[in-house]
Short mmCIF file of C-alpha atoms and ligand atoms in Angstrom, two decimals:
data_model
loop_
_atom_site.label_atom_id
_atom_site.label_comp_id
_atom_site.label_asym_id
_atom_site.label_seq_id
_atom_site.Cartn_x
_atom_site.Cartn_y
_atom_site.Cartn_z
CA UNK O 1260 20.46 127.30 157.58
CA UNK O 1261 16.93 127.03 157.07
CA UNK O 1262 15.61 124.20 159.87
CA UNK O 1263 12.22 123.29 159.16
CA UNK O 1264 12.94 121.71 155.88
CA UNK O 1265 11.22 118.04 155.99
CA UNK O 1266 12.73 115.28 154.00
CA UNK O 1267 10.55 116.27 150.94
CA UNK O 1268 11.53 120.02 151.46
CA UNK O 1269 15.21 118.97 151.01
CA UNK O 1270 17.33 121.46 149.14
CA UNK O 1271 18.04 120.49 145.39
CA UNK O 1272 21.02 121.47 145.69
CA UNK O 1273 22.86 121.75 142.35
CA UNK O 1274 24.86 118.22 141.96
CA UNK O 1275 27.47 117.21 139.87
CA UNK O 1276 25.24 114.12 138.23
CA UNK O 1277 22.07 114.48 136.53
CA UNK O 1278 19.54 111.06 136.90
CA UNK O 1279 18.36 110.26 134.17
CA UNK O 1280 16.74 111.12 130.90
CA UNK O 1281 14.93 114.20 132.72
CA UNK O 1282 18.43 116.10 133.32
CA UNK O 1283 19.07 115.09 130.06
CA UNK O 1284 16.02 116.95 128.51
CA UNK O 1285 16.96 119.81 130.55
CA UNK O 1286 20.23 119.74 128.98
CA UNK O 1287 18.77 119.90 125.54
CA UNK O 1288 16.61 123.10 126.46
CA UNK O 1289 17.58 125.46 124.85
CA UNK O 1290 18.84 127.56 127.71
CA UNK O 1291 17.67 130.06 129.30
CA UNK O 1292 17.74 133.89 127.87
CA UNK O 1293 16.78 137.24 128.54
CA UNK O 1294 16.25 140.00 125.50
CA UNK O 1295 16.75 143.40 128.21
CA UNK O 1296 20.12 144.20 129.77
CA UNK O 1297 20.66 142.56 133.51
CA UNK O 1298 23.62 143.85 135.22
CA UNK O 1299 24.07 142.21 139.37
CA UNK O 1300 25.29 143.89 142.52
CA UNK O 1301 26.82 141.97 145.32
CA UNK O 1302 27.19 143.88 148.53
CA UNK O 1303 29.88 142.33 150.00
CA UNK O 1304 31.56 145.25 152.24
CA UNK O 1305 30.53 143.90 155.62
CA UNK O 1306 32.59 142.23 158.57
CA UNK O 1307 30.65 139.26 159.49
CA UNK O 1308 30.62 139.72 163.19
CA UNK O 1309 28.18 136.98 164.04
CA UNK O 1310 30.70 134.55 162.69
CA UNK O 1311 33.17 135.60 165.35
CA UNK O 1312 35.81 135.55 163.06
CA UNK O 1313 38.35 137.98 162.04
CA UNK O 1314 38.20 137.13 158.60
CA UNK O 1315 34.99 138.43 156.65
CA UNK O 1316 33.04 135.50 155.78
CA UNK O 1317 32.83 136.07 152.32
CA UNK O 1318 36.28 136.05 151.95
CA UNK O 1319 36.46 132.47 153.61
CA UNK O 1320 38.33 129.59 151.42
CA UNK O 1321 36.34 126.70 150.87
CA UNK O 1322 38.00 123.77 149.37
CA UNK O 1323 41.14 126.56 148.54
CA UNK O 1324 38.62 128.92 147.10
CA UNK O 1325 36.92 131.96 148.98
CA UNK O 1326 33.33 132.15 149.39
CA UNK O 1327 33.06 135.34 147.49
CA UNK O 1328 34.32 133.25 144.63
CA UNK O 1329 31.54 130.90 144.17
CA UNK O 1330 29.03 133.48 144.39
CA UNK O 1331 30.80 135.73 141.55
CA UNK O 1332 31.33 132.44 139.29
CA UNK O 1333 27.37 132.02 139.83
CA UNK O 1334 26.70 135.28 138.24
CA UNK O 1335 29.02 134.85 135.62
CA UNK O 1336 28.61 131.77 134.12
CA UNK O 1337 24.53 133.21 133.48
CA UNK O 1338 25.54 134.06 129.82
CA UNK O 1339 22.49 137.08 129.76
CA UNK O 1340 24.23 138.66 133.44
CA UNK O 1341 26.39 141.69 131.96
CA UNK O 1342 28.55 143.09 134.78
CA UNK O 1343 28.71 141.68 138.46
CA UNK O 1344 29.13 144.60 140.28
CA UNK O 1345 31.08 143.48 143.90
CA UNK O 1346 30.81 145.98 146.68
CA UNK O 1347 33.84 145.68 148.75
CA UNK O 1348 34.76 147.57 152.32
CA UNK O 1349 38.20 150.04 150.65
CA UNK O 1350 40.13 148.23 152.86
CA UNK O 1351 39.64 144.34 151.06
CA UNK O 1352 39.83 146.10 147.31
CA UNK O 1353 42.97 144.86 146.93
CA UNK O 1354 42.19 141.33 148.29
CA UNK O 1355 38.67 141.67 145.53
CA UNK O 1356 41.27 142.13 142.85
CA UNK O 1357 43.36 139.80 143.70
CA UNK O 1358 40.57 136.82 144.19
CA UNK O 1359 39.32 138.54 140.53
CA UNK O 1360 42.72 137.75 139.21
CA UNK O 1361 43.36 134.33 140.31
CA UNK O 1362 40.26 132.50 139.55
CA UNK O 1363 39.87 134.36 136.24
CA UNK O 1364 36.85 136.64 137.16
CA UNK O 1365 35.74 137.89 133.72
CA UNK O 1366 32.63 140.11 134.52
CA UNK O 1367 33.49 141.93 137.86
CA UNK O 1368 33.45 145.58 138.36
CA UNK O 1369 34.65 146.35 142.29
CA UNK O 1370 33.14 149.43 144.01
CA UNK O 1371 34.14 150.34 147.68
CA UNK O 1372 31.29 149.75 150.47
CA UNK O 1373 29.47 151.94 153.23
CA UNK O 1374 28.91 151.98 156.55
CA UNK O 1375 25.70 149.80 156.40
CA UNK O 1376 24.03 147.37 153.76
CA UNK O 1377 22.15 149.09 152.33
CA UNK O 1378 24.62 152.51 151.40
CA UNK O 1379 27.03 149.54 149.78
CA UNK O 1380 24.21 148.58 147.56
CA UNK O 1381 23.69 152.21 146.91
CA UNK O 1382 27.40 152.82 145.87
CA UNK O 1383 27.11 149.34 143.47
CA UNK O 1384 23.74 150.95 141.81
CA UNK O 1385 25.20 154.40 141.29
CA UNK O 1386 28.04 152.66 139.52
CA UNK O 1387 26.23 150.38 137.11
CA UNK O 1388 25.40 154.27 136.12
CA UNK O 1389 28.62 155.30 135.43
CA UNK O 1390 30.08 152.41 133.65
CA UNK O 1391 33.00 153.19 130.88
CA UNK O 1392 33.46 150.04 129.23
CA UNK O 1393 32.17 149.50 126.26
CA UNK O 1394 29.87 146.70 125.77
CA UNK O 1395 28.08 147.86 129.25
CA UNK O 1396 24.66 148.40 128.38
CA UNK O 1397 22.81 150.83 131.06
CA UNK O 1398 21.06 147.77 132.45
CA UNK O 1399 17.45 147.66 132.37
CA UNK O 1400 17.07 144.98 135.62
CA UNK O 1401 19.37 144.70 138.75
CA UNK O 1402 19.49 141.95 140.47
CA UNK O 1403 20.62 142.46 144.01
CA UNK O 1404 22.11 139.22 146.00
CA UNK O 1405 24.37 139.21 149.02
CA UNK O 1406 27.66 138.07 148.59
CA UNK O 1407 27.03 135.42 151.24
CA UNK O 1408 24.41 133.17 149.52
CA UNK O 1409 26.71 131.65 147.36
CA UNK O 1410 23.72 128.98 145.66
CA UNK O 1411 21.91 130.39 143.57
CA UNK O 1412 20.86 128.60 139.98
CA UNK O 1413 20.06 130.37 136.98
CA UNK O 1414 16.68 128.95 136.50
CA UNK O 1415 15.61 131.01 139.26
CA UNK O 1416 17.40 134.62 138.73
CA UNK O 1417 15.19 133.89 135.23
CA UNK O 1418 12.53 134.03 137.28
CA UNK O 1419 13.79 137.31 139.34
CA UNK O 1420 14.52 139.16 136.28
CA UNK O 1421 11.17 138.39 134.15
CA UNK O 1422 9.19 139.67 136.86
CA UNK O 1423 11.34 142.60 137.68
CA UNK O 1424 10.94 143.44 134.38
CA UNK O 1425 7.85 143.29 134.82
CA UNK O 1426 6.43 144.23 137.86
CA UNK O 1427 9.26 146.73 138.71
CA UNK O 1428 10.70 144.41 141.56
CA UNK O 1429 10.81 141.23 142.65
CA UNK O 1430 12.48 139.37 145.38
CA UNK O 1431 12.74 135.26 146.99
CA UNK O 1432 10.73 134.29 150.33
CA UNK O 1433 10.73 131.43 152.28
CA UNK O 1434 8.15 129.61 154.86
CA UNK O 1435 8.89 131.30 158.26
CA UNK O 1436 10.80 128.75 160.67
CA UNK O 1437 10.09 130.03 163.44
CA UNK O 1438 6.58 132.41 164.73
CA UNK O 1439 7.43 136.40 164.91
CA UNK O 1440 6.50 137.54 168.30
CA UNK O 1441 6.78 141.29 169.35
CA UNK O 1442 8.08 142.11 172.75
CA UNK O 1443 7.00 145.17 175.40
CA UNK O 1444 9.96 147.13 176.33
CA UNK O 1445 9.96 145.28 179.63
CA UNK O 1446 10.67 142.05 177.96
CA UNK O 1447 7.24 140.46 178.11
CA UNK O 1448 5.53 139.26 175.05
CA UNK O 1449 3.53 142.07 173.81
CA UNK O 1450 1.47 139.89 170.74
CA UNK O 1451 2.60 137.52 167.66
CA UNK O 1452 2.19 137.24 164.24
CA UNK O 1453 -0.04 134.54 162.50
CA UNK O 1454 2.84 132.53 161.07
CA UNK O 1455 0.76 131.52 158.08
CA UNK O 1456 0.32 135.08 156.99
CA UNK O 1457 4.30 135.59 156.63
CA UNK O 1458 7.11 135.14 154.77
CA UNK O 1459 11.16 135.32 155.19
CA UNK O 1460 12.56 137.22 152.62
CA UNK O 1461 15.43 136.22 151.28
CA UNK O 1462 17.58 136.89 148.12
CA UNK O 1463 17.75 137.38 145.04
CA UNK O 1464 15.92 140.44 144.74
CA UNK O 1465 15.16 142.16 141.33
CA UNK O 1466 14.29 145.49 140.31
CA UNK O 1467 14.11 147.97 136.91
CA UNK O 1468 17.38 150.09 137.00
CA UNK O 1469 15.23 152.87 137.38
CA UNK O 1470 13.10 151.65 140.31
CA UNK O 1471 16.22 150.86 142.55
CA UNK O 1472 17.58 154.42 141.55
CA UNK O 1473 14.79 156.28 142.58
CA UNK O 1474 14.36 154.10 145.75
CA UNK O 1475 17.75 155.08 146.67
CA UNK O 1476 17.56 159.11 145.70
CA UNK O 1477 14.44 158.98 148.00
CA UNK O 1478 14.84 157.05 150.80
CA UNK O 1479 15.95 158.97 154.62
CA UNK O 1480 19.01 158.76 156.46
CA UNK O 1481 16.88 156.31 158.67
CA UNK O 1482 16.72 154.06 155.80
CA UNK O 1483 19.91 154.22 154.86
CA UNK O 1484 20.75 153.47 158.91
CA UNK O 1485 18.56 150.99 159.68
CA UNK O 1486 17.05 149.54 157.01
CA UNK O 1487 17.25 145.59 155.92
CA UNK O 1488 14.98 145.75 152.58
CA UNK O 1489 15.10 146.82 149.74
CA UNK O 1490 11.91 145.27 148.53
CA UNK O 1491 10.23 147.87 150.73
CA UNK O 1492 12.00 150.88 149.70
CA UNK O 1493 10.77 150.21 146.32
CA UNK O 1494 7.24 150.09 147.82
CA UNK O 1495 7.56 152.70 149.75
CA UNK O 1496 9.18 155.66 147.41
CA UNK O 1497 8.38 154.37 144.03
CA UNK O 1498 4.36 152.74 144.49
CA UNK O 1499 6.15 149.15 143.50
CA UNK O 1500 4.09 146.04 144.85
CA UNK O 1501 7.35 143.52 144.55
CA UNK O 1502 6.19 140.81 143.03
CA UNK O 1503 6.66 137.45 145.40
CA UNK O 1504 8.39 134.17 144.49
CA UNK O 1505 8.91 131.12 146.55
CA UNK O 1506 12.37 130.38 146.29
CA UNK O 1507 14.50 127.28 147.14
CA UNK O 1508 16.10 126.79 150.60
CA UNK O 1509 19.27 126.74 149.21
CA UNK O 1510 19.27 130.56 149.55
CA UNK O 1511 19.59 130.96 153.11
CA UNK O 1512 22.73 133.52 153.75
CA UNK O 1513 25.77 132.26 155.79
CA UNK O 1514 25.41 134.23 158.81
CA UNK O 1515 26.85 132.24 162.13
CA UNK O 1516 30.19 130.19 161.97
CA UNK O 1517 28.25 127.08 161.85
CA UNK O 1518 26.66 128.18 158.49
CA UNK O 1519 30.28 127.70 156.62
CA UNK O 1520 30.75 124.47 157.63
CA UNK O 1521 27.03 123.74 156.32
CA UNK O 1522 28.02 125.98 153.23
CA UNK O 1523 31.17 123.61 153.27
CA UNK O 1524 29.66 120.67 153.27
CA UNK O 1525 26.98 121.23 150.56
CA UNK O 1526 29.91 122.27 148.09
CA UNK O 1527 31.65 118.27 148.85
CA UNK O 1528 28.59 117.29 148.60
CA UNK O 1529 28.40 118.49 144.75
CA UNK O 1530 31.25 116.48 143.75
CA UNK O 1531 29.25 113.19 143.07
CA UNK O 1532 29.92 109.51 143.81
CA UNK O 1533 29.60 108.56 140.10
CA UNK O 1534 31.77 109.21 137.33
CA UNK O 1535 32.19 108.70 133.51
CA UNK O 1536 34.97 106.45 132.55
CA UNK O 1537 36.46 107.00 129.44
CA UNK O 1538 38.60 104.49 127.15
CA UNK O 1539 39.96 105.75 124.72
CA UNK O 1540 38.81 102.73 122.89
CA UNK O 1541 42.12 100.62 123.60
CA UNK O 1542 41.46 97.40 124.04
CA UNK O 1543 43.55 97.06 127.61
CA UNK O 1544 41.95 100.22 128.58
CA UNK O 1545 38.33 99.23 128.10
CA UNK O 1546 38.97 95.78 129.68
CA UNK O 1547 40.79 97.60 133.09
CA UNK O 1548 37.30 99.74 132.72
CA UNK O 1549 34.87 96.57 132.96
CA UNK O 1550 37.10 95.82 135.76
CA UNK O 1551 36.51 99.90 137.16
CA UNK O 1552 32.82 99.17 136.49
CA UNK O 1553 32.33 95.74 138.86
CA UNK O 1554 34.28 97.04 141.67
CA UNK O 1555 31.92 100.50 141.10
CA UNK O 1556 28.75 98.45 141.50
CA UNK O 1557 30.05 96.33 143.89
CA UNK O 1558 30.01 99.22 146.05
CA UNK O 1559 27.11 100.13 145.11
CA UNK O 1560 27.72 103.37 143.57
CA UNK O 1561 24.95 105.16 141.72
CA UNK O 1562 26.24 105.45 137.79
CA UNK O 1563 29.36 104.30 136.41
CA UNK O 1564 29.15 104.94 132.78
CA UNK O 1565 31.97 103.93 129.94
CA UNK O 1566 32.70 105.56 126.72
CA UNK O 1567 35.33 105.10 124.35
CA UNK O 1568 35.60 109.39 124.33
CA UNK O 1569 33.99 112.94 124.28
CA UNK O 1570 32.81 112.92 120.55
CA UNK O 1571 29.30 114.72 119.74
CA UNK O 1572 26.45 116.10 121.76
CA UNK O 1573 26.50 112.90 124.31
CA UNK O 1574 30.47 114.42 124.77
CA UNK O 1575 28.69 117.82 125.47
CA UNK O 1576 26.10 116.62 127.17
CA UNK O 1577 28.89 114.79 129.87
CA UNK O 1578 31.20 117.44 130.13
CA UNK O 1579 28.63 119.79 131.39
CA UNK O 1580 27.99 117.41 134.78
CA UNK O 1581 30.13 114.68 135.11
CA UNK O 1582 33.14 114.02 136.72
CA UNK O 1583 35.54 111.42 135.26
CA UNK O 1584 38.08 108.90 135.24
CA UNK O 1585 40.62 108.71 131.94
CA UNK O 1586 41.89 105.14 131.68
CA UNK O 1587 45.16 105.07 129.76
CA UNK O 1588 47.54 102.21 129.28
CA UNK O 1589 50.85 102.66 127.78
CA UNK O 1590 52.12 104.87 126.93
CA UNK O 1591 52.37 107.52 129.09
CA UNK O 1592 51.19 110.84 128.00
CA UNK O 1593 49.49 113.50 129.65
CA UNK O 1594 48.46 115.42 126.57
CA UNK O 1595 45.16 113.33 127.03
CA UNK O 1596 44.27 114.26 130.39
CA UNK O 1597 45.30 118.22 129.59
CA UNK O 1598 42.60 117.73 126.43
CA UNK O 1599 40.02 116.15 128.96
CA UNK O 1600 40.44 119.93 131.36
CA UNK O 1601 40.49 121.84 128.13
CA UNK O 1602 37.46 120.64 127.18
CA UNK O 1603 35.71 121.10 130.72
CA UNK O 1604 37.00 124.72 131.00
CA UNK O 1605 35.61 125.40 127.21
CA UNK O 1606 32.48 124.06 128.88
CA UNK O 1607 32.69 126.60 131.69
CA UNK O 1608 30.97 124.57 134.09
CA UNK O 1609 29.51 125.76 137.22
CA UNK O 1610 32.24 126.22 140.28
CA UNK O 1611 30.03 125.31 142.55
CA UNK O 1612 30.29 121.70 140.69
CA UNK O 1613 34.28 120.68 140.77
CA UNK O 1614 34.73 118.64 138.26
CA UNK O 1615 36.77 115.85 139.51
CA UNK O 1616 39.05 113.64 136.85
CA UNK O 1617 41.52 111.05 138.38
CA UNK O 1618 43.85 109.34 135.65
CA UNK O 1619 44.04 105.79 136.47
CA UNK O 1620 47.51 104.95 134.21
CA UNK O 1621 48.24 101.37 133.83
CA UNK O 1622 52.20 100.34 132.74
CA UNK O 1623 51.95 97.00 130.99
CA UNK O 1624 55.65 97.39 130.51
CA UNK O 1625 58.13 96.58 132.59
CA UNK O 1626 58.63 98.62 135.81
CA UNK O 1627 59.50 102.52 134.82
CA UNK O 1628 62.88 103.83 136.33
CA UNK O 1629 62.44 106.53 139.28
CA UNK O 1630 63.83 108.85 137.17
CA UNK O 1631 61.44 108.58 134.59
CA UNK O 1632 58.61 108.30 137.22
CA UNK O 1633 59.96 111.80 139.10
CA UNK O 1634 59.28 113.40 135.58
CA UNK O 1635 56.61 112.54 135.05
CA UNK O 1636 54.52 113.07 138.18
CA UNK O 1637 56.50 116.84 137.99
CA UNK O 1638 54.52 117.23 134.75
CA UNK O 1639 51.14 115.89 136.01
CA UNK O 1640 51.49 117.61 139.02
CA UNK O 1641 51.81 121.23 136.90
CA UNK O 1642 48.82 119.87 135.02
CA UNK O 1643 47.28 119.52 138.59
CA UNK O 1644 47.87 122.94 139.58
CA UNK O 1645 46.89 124.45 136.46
CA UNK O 1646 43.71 122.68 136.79
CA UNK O 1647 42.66 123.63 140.45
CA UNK O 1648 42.61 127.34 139.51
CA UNK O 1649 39.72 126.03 136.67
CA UNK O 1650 37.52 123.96 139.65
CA UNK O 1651 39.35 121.00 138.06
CA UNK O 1652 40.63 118.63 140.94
CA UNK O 1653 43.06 115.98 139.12
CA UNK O 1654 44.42 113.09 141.18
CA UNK O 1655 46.32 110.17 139.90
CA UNK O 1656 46.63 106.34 140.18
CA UNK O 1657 49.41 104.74 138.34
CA UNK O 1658 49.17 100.69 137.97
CA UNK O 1659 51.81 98.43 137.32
CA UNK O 1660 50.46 95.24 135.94
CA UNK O 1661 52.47 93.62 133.05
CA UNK O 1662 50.13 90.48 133.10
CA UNK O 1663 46.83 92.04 131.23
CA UNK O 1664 44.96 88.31 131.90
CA UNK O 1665 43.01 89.16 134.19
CA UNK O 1666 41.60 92.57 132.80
CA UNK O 1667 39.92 90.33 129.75
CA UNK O 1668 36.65 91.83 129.43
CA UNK O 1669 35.29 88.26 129.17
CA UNK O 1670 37.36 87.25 132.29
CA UNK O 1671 35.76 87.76 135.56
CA UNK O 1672 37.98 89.63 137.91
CA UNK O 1673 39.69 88.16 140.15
CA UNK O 1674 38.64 89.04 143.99
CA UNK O 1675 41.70 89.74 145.05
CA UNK O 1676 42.18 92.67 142.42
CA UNK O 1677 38.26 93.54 142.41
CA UNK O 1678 39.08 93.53 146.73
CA UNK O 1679 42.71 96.20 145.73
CA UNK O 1680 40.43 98.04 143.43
CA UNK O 1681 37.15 98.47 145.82
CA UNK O 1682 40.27 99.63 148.34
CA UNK O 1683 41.04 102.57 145.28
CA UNK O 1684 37.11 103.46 145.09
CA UNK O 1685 36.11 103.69 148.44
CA UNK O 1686 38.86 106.15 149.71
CA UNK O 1687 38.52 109.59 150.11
CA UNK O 1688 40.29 110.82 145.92
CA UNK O 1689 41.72 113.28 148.97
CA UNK O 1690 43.70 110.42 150.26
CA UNK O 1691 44.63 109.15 146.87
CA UNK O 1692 47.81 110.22 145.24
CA UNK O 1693 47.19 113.70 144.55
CA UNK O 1694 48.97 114.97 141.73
N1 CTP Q 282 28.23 147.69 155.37
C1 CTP Q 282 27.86 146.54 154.80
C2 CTP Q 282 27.28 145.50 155.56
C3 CTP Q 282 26.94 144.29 154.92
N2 CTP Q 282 27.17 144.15 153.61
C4 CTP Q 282 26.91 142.87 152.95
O1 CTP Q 282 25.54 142.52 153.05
C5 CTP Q 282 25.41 141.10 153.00
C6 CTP Q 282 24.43 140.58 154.06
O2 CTP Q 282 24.75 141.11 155.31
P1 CTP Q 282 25.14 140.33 156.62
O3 CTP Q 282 24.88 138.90 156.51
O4 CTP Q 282 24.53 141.05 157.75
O5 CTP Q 282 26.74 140.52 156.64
P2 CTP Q 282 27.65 141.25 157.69
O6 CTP Q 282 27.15 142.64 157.92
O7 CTP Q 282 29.02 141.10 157.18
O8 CTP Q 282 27.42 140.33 158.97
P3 CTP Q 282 27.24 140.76 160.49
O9 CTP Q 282 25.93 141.46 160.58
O10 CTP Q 282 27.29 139.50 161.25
O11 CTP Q 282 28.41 141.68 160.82
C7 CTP Q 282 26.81 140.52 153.18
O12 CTP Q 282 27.25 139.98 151.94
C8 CTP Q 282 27.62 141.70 153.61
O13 CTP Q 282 28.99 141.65 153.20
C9 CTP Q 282 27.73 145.21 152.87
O14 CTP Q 282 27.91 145.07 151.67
N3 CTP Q 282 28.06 146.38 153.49
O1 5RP Q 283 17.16 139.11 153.48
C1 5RP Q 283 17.52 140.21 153.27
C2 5RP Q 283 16.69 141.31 152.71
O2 5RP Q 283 15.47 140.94 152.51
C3 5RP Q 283 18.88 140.57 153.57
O3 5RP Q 283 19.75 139.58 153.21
C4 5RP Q 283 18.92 140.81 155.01
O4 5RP Q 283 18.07 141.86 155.30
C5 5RP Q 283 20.31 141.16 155.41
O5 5RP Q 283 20.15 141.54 156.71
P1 5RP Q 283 21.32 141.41 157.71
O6 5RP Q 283 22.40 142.21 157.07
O7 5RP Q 283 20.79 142.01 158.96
O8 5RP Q 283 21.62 139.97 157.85
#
């Protein structure tokens, strides 16, 4: 991970909860689009040896998921990326299509890797070339990202592609973190590079199909060897000046074992403090929410919204970030909750966001039987499952409070449930009842 980034420099990364009106606008943009065919390749054939681990690190499960994963679903929720082309040593194919089949990979094509870097992303050009299917478009940009940089936004691979289109290529850098120095043979410093004058480069890199192809016919067996960029194979066999873009630090490639748990922690940190609440419009359920809301800002959480349901574009607009929490009060019926993940997966929102919902039931009745109670966690806990594979993590809380006094909106809670109820909030939703 990059380590000269000062507090300013911090990473946007991408977070579950917009602030304010301005992610609002952004919402309302149009989107972004691209009128030329862009097709991706991910190498992703190599072993990871500076992670010391036997497993590959792209194939490393974060949060039940493998890295490899998140950096597909980044590709393929861009709705102008045509095929994600996933370079894969032969021996992990079978692994690739098995991760393709069980989070739902829609866009994937998987090629088998070389020896080196850059003969996998060779092999993934030379099959965007030889496509079959078809709706694949020879594509007129590739965009070339390693499998192991898993956040990337789509607001920047805009930015790659334009100028690829443009200028022929295009690729990320960063501020140098540390000065380049070049040593004698003996081991003594022989002289060092002005740091100012330098850049990191980094990925996503972009180039016109027919740049990277011609790159590739030309280029030695040196290249092919030894090489690290493509950027300069372009400028070196095809004339192409890549055209330069600062990029965010949220690009850096897990490389050492201490980069997944930083890659780890950056995806919790995506699933946001603050939540959307959402009614129903029942009277019981928007007075246990007013309750929700106090114990929220008593522990000073950042936004707590309530609304009585999804309707419209403000519906759209919150199913595209937020996470939530579906109040219900008798009776039970988990038809609700399995609307609330069919309209986040219709929404296909970004992996690298979980969408978290936690059903907060309340029983005003009297006290269900354990039978009843066994079926009906088996059904939520189906719903549960069903929902993981989508990125959707559904947890439970089931109340039992036939006295509905206290929940009056107009009544002020009581501390001893706002005290229970701060208890709910402030625990991991891990530790919760997961169903
Ligand atoms: N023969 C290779 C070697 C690397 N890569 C891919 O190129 C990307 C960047 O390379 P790097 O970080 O060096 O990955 P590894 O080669 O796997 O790591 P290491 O050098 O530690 O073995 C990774 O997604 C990696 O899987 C590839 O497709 N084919
Ligand atoms: O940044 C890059 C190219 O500009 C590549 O990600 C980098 O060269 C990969 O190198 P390595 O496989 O040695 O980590």
């Amino acid at each position: 991970m990059q380590s000269d980034d000062s507090e300013q420099d911090r990473p946007a990364y991408p977070r579950v909860f917009p602030t304010g009106e301005a992610r609002k606008s952004d919402h309302l943009k149009a989107g972004l689009c691209v009128d030329f065919p862009v097709s991706v390749v991910l190498p992703a054939g190599g072993t990871g040896e500076r992670t010391g681990l036997q497993t590959p690190k792209q194939f490393c499960p974060f949060l039940g998921r493998p890295l490899i994963s998140y950096t597909v679903e980044s590709f393929e929720r861009v709705s102008w990326i045509q095929t994600v082309v996933v370079v894969v040593a032969k021996e992990n194919t079978g692994l690739m299509m098995d991760i393709i089949q069980r989070f739902q990979h829609k866009k994937v094509l998987v090629v088998p890797g070389g020896s080196t870097r850059h003969r996998s992303i060779c092999n993934g050009v030379a099959a965007l070339g030889e496509q079959r299917r078809p709706a694949a478009h020879k594509p007129k940009v590739v965009i070339i990202h390693d499998a192991v940089r898993p956040f990337v936004d789509e607001d920047f691979l805009h930015k790659i592609a334009t100028a690829a289109k443009e200028q022929g290529a295009a690729g990320a850098i960063r501020p140098l973190v540390s000065t380049v120095i070049a040593t004698t043979s003996e081991g003594y410093l022989d002289h060092s590079l002005e740091r100012a004058k330098y850049r990191a480069s980094e990925m996503p890199q972009g180039f016109t199909y027919d740049v990277i192809c011609e790159a590739y016919q030309k280029c030695t067996e040196s290249d092919f060897e030894f090489g690290t960029e493509c950027l300069h194979l372009a400028l070196q066999y095809c004339g192409t000046n890549a055209k330069l873009i600062d990029g965010p630090p949220t690009l850096w490639k897990v490389t050492y074992k201490r980069d997944l748990a930083a890659a780890e922690s950056i995806i919790k940190e995506t699933l946001s403090q603050s939540a959307c609440l959402i009614t129903g419009g029942l009277e019981a359920a928007v007075a246990l929410a007013n309750v929700l809301q106090k114990a929220f800002g008593a522990l000073d959480m950042t936004e707590l919204n309530v609304t009585p349901d999804l309707m419209g574009d403000n519906g759209r607009y919150l199913l595209e970030d937020w996470n939530f929490i579906k109040v219900s009060v008798d009776p039970f019926c988990p038809s609700e909750v399995e609307a609330l993940i069919v309209a986040l997966e219709a929404e296909n929102r970004a992996l690298l966001n979980p969408a978290v919902i936690i059903w907060m039931h309340l029983s005003v009745t009297e006290e269900p039987s354990t039978s009843r109670r066994a079926t009906e966690s088996a059904a939520l806990i189906d719903l549960a499952s069903t929902a993981k594979l989508r990125n959707i993590l559904l947890y439970g809380i089931r109340l039992h409070q036939p006295e509905l006094v206290l929940w009056e909106s107009s009544a002020k809670p009581d501390k001893l449930t706002l005290r229970s109820l701060n208890q709910i909030c402030a625990g991991n939703p891990r530790q919760m009842l997961n169903i």
